[in-house]
Coordinates of C-alpha atoms in Angstrom, one line a residue:
M6 CA -101.6 -8.6 20.0
N7 CA -103.5 -6.4 22.5
R8 CA -107.0 -5.3 21.7
P9 CA -106.4 -1.6 21.3
A10 CA -103.5 -2.3 18.9
A11 CA -105.7 -4.8 17.0
S12 CA -108.6 -2.5 16.8
A13 CA -106.4 0.5 15.4
L14 CA -104.7 -1.8 12.8
A15 CA -108.1 -3.2 11.9
G16 CA -109.5 0.3 11.3
A17 CA -106.3 1.4 9.3
Y18 CA -106.6 -1.7 7.0
R19 CA -110.4 -1.2 6.7
S20 CA -110.1 2.2 5.5
R21 CA -107.4 1.5 2.9
F22 CA -108.8 -1.8 1.6
R23 CA -112.5 -1.5 1.4
G24 CA -114.2 -4.3 -0.9
R25 CA -115.1 -3.8 -4.5
G26 CA -118.5 -5.7 -4.5
V27 CA -121.9 -4.2 -5.0
D28 CA -123.9 -6.9 -3.3
F29 CA -125.4 -5.2 -0.2
V30 CA -125.6 -7.9 2.8
E31 CA -126.4 -5.7 5.8
S32 CA -125.7 -2.6 7.8
R33 CA -123.8 -2.7 11.0
N34 CA -122.5 -0.1 13.6
Y35 CA -119.9 2.4 12.1
L36 CA -116.3 1.6 13.3
P37 CA -113.4 4.1 13.2
G38 CA -111.9 3.8 9.7
D39 CA -115.0 3.0 7.7
D40 CA -115.5 4.7 4.5
I41 CA -118.0 7.4 5.1
R42 CA -119.4 7.0 1.6
N43 CA -120.8 3.8 2.5
M44 CA -122.8 5.2 5.6
D45 CA -126.4 3.9 5.6
W46 CA -128.1 7.2 6.6
R47 CA -131.6 5.6 6.6
V48 CA -130.6 3.2 9.4
T49 CA -128.6 5.8 11.3
A50 CA -131.6 8.0 11.2
R51 CA -133.8 5.2 12.5
T52 CA -131.7 4.1 15.2
G53 CA -129.9 7.2 16.3
K54 CA -126.3 5.6 15.9
P55 CA -124.1 5.8 12.9
H56 CA -124.5 2.6 10.6
T57 CA -122.4 1.6 7.5
K58 CA -123.4 -0.7 4.7
I59 CA -121.5 -4.1 4.1
F60 CA -121.0 -5.6 0.9
Q61 CA -120.4 -9.3 0.2
E62 CA -117.0 -9.0 -1.4
E63 CA -115.9 -6.5 1.1
R64 CA -116.8 -9.1 3.9
E65 CA -114.8 -12.0 2.2
R66 CA -112.0 -10.3 0.1
P67 CA -109.1 -12.8 0.0
V68 CA -105.8 -11.5 1.5
L69 CA -102.7 -13.3 0.8
V70 CA -99.5 -13.0 2.7
V71 CA -96.5 -14.0 0.3
V72 CA -93.5 -14.8 2.4
D73 CA -90.2 -15.2 0.9
A74 CA -87.9 -17.4 3.3
N75 CA -84.5 -17.3 1.5
P76 CA -81.5 -17.9 3.6
S77 CA -80.8 -14.3 4.0
L78 CA -83.8 -13.9 6.1
Y79 CA -82.4 -15.6 8.8
F80 CA -80.2 -13.0 10.0
G81 CA -80.5 -10.5 12.8
T82 CA -78.4 -8.4 15.1
R83 CA -80.7 -6.8 17.2
K84 CA -84.0 -7.8 19.1
R85 CA -84.9 -10.7 16.4
L86 CA -84.1 -12.2 13.3
K87 CA -85.5 -11.0 10.0
S88 CA -87.4 -14.3 9.7
V89 CA -88.9 -13.6 13.1
A90 CA -90.0 -9.9 12.2
A91 CA -91.5 -11.4 8.7
G92 CA -93.6 -14.0 10.7
Q93 CA -94.9 -11.4 13.2
L94 CA -95.7 -8.9 10.5
A95 CA -97.6 -11.8 8.5
A96 CA -99.5 -12.7 11.9
A97 CA -100.6 -8.9 12.4
I98 CA -101.8 -8.9 8.7
A99 CA -103.6 -12.2 9.4
W100 CA -105.4 -10.8 12.5
A101 CA -106.2 -7.5 10.7
A102 CA -107.9 -9.4 7.8
V103 CA -110.0 -11.5 10.1
R104 CA -111.2 -8.6 12.3
R105 CA -112.2 -7.0 8.9
G106 CA -114.2 -10.1 7.9
D107 CA -111.8 -11.1 5.1
R108 CA -110.3 -14.5 4.2
I109 CA -106.6 -15.0 4.8
G110 CA -104.4 -17.3 3.0
A111 CA -100.4 -17.5 2.5
F112 CA -97.9 -18.4 -0.1
L113 CA -94.8 -19.5 1.6
F114 CA -91.7 -20.0 -0.5
A115 CA -88.2 -21.4 -0.2
P116 CA -85.4 -22.0 -2.8
E117 CA -86.6 -25.3 -3.5
N118 CA -90.1 -25.7 -2.0
H119 CA -93.2 -23.8 -1.5
R120 CA -96.5 -24.3 0.5
E121 CA -99.9 -22.7 -0.4
L122 CA -102.7 -22.0 2.5
R123 CA -105.8 -21.2 0.4
P124 CA -107.7 -18.2 1.9
T125 CA -110.0 -19.1 4.8
G126 CA -112.1 -16.9 7.1
G127 CA -112.4 -16.6 10.9
R128 CA -110.0 -17.4 13.5
R129 CA -109.5 -20.8 12.1
G130 CA -108.0 -19.0 8.9
A131 CA -105.7 -16.8 11.0
M132 CA -104.3 -19.7 13.1
R133 CA -104.0 -22.0 10.0
V134 CA -101.6 -19.2 8.5
I135 CA -99.8 -18.5 11.7
Q136 CA -99.2 -22.0 12.3
G137 CA -97.9 -22.3 8.7
L138 CA -95.4 -19.5 9.5
V139 CA -94.0 -21.0 12.6
D140 CA -93.6 -24.2 10.9
W141 CA -92.0 -22.7 7.8
L142 CA -89.8 -20.1 9.4
N143 CA -88.3 -22.6 12.0
P144 CA -84.4 -21.7 12.2
D145 CA -83.8 -25.3 12.4
K146 CA -85.2 -25.9 8.9
I147 CA -83.3 -23.0 7.1
H148 CA -83.7 -23.8 3.4
E149 CA -80.5 -23.8 1.5
G150 CA -79.9 -22.0 -1.9
Q151 CA -81.2 -19.3 -3.3
A152 CA -84.2 -18.7 -5.7
P153 CA -85.1 -15.6 -7.6
L154 CA -88.3 -13.7 -6.4
S155 CA -89.8 -13.7 -10.0
A156 CA -90.3 -17.6 -9.6
S157 CA -92.5 -17.0 -6.5
L158 CA -94.4 -14.1 -8.1
E159 CA -95.1 -16.0 -11.1
R160 CA -96.6 -18.9 -9.1
V161 CA -98.8 -16.3 -7.1
R162 CA -99.8 -14.8 -10.4
H163 CA -101.3 -18.0 -11.8
A164 CA -102.9 -19.1 -8.6
V165 CA -104.3 -15.8 -7.1
R166 CA -108.0 -14.8 -7.4
P167 CA -108.6 -11.3 -8.9
G168 CA -109.6 -8.6 -6.4
S169 CA -107.2 -10.0 -3.8
L170 CA -105.0 -8.0 -1.4
I171 CA -101.4 -9.3 -1.6
L172 CA -98.5 -8.5 0.9
I173 CA -95.1 -9.6 -0.3
I174 CA -92.9 -10.1 2.6
S175 CA -89.0 -10.3 1.9
D176 CA -85.7 -8.8 2.2
F177 CA -85.7 -8.7 -1.6
F178 CA -82.1 -9.7 -1.8
N179 CA -83.3 -12.0 -4.6
L180 CA -84.8 -9.4 -6.7
D181 CA -84.4 -9.9 -10.2
E182 CA -85.7 -8.2 -13.5
E183 CA -88.3 -10.6 -14.2
C184 CA -90.1 -9.4 -11.3
H185 CA -91.2 -6.4 -13.3
R186 CA -93.4 -8.4 -15.5
H187 CA -95.3 -10.3 -12.9
L188 CA -95.9 -7.3 -10.6
S189 CA -97.3 -5.6 -13.5
R190 CA -99.7 -8.4 -14.3
L191 CA -100.7 -9.0 -10.5
R192 CA -101.3 -5.2 -10.0
Q193 CA -103.8 -5.1 -12.9
H194 CA -106.5 -7.0 -10.8
N195 CA -105.1 -6.8 -7.2
D196 CA -103.8 -4.5 -4.5
V197 CA -100.1 -5.1 -4.0
I198 CA -97.8 -4.0 -1.1
G199 CA -94.3 -4.9 -0.8
C200 CA -92.9 -5.3 2.9
Q201 CA -89.2 -5.2 3.1
I202 CA -87.5 -6.8 6.2
M203 CA -84.1 -5.2 7.2
D204 CA -81.7 -5.5 10.1
P205 CA -80.2 -2.1 11.2
A206 CA -76.5 -3.5 10.5
E207 CA -77.6 -4.0 6.9
A208 CA -77.4 -0.3 6.5
F209 CA -74.8 0.7 8.8
L210 CA -71.7 -1.3 9.9
P211 CA -70.0 -0.6 13.5
A212 CA -66.3 -0.5 13.4
G213 CA -64.8 -3.8 14.7
R214 CA -64.2 -7.4 13.8
F215 CA -67.3 -9.8 13.4
P216 CA -67.7 -13.7 12.6
I217 CA -69.9 -14.0 9.6
S218 CA -71.6 -16.9 8.1
D219 CA -73.6 -17.9 4.9
G220 CA -74.7 -21.1 6.5
E221 CA -72.2 -23.0 4.8
H222 CA -68.9 -21.0 5.1
S223 CA -67.5 -18.9 7.8
A224 CA -65.2 -15.9 8.1
M225 CA -64.2 -12.6 10.0
L226 CA -65.3 -9.1 8.8
D227 CA -63.1 -6.5 9.5
T228 CA -64.8 -3.0 9.4
H229 CA -62.3 -0.9 11.1
Q230 CA -61.5 1.0 7.8
Q231 CA -64.1 4.1 7.5
Q232 CA -63.9 3.8 3.6
S233 CA -64.9 0.1 3.8
R234 CA -68.2 1.2 6.0
R235 CA -69.0 4.0 3.7
Q236 CA -68.8 1.8 0.7
F237 CA -71.0 -0.8 2.4
E238 CA -73.5 1.9 3.4
R239 CA -73.7 3.2 -0.4
M240 CA -74.3 -0.4 -1.5
S241 CA -77.0 -1.0 1.2
A242 CA -78.8 2.3 0.3
E243 CA -78.9 1.1 -3.4
H244 CA -80.1 -2.5 -2.4
G245 CA -83.0 -0.9 -0.5
M246 CA -84.0 1.5 -3.2
Q247 CA -84.1 -1.0 -6.0
P248 CA -87.3 -3.0 -5.0
K249 CA -88.9 0.4 -3.6
R250 CA -88.5 1.8 -7.2
M251 CA -89.9 -1.4 -8.6
F252 CA -92.8 -1.6 -6.5
Q253 CA -93.8 2.1 -6.9
R254 CA -93.3 1.9 -10.6
H255 CA -96.0 -0.4 -10.7
K256 CA -98.3 1.6 -8.4
C257 CA -98.0 -0.9 -5.6
G258 CA -97.8 0.0 -2.0
W259 CA -94.3 -0.2 0.0
M260 CA -93.3 -0.4 3.5
V261 CA -90.2 -1.1 5.5
L262 CA -89.9 -3.0 8.9
E263 CA -86.7 -3.3 10.8
T264 CA -86.1 -6.0 13.2
T265 CA -86.3 -3.4 16.0
D266 CA -89.6 -2.2 15.0
D267 CA -92.9 -3.2 16.3
P268 CA -94.6 -5.0 13.5
V269 CA -98.2 -4.0 14.5
E270 CA -97.4 -0.2 14.9
V271 CA -95.4 -0.1 11.5
L272 CA -98.3 -1.7 9.8
G273 CA -101.0 0.4 11.2
R274 CA -98.9 3.5 10.5
E275 CA -98.1 2.6 7.0
L276 CA -101.7 1.6 6.1
R277 CA -102.7 5.0 7.3
L278 CA -100.1 6.7 5.0
L279 CA -101.5 4.5 2.2
V280 CA -104.9 6.0 2.8
G281 CA -103.6 9.5 2.3
R282 CA -101.8 8.6 -0.9
G283 CA -104.8 6.6 -2.3

């Protein structure tokens, strides 16, 4: 990530997710995106430079990326696979958290397996999460089967520390009704954001014949008929709205990343929009 992009992203992150602690630790130079309510006016007057107060939990808030690596994530028609986009988004979050002074961890899920990386601070924490993502999302190790998202959320709910920021990265093809209960409980003591990963072809199919596979079986998909394409588009739109409605119902944040998007730009933009709504 280049320095200007990283700085802008960290600023948006900082503005949205200031810490909840009350233990004053130090004053430091004001950075764009800092909450003006935390300005240290005494130090500002003495030094002639804007300073802001830092609190203990604000510096060390646990940030968790939850990556749902079901087989449907290993799909892509333009620029990158959804799994790659998910990994890049998680990496951008990790670096933003580290620049903010928070601790970054991850829950990596697959149909019959999972891996937990406890929140760790500094560059070491970010690199640990990124290496875990590289290993977990390796296309040569596609996880077979399909597991409901609720099982992953339940595990996160029992392990997460209250006051955490949780970003759930998935295509949400495995959404189920039990997710309501777990999201509601997670949201009681944490900030939660859903991050939907999509490929453009999942919303609009071009006309033609295309080979498709679920990893076990292959077939040819004929999309020449306009009626079939429109039916697909309606189903796709409904799929996109279901998880969004669920997250918004529980007052969680929401963002969409397509495989053609720049993850850093999308994350920075969406965090700034969430600031306006918060």
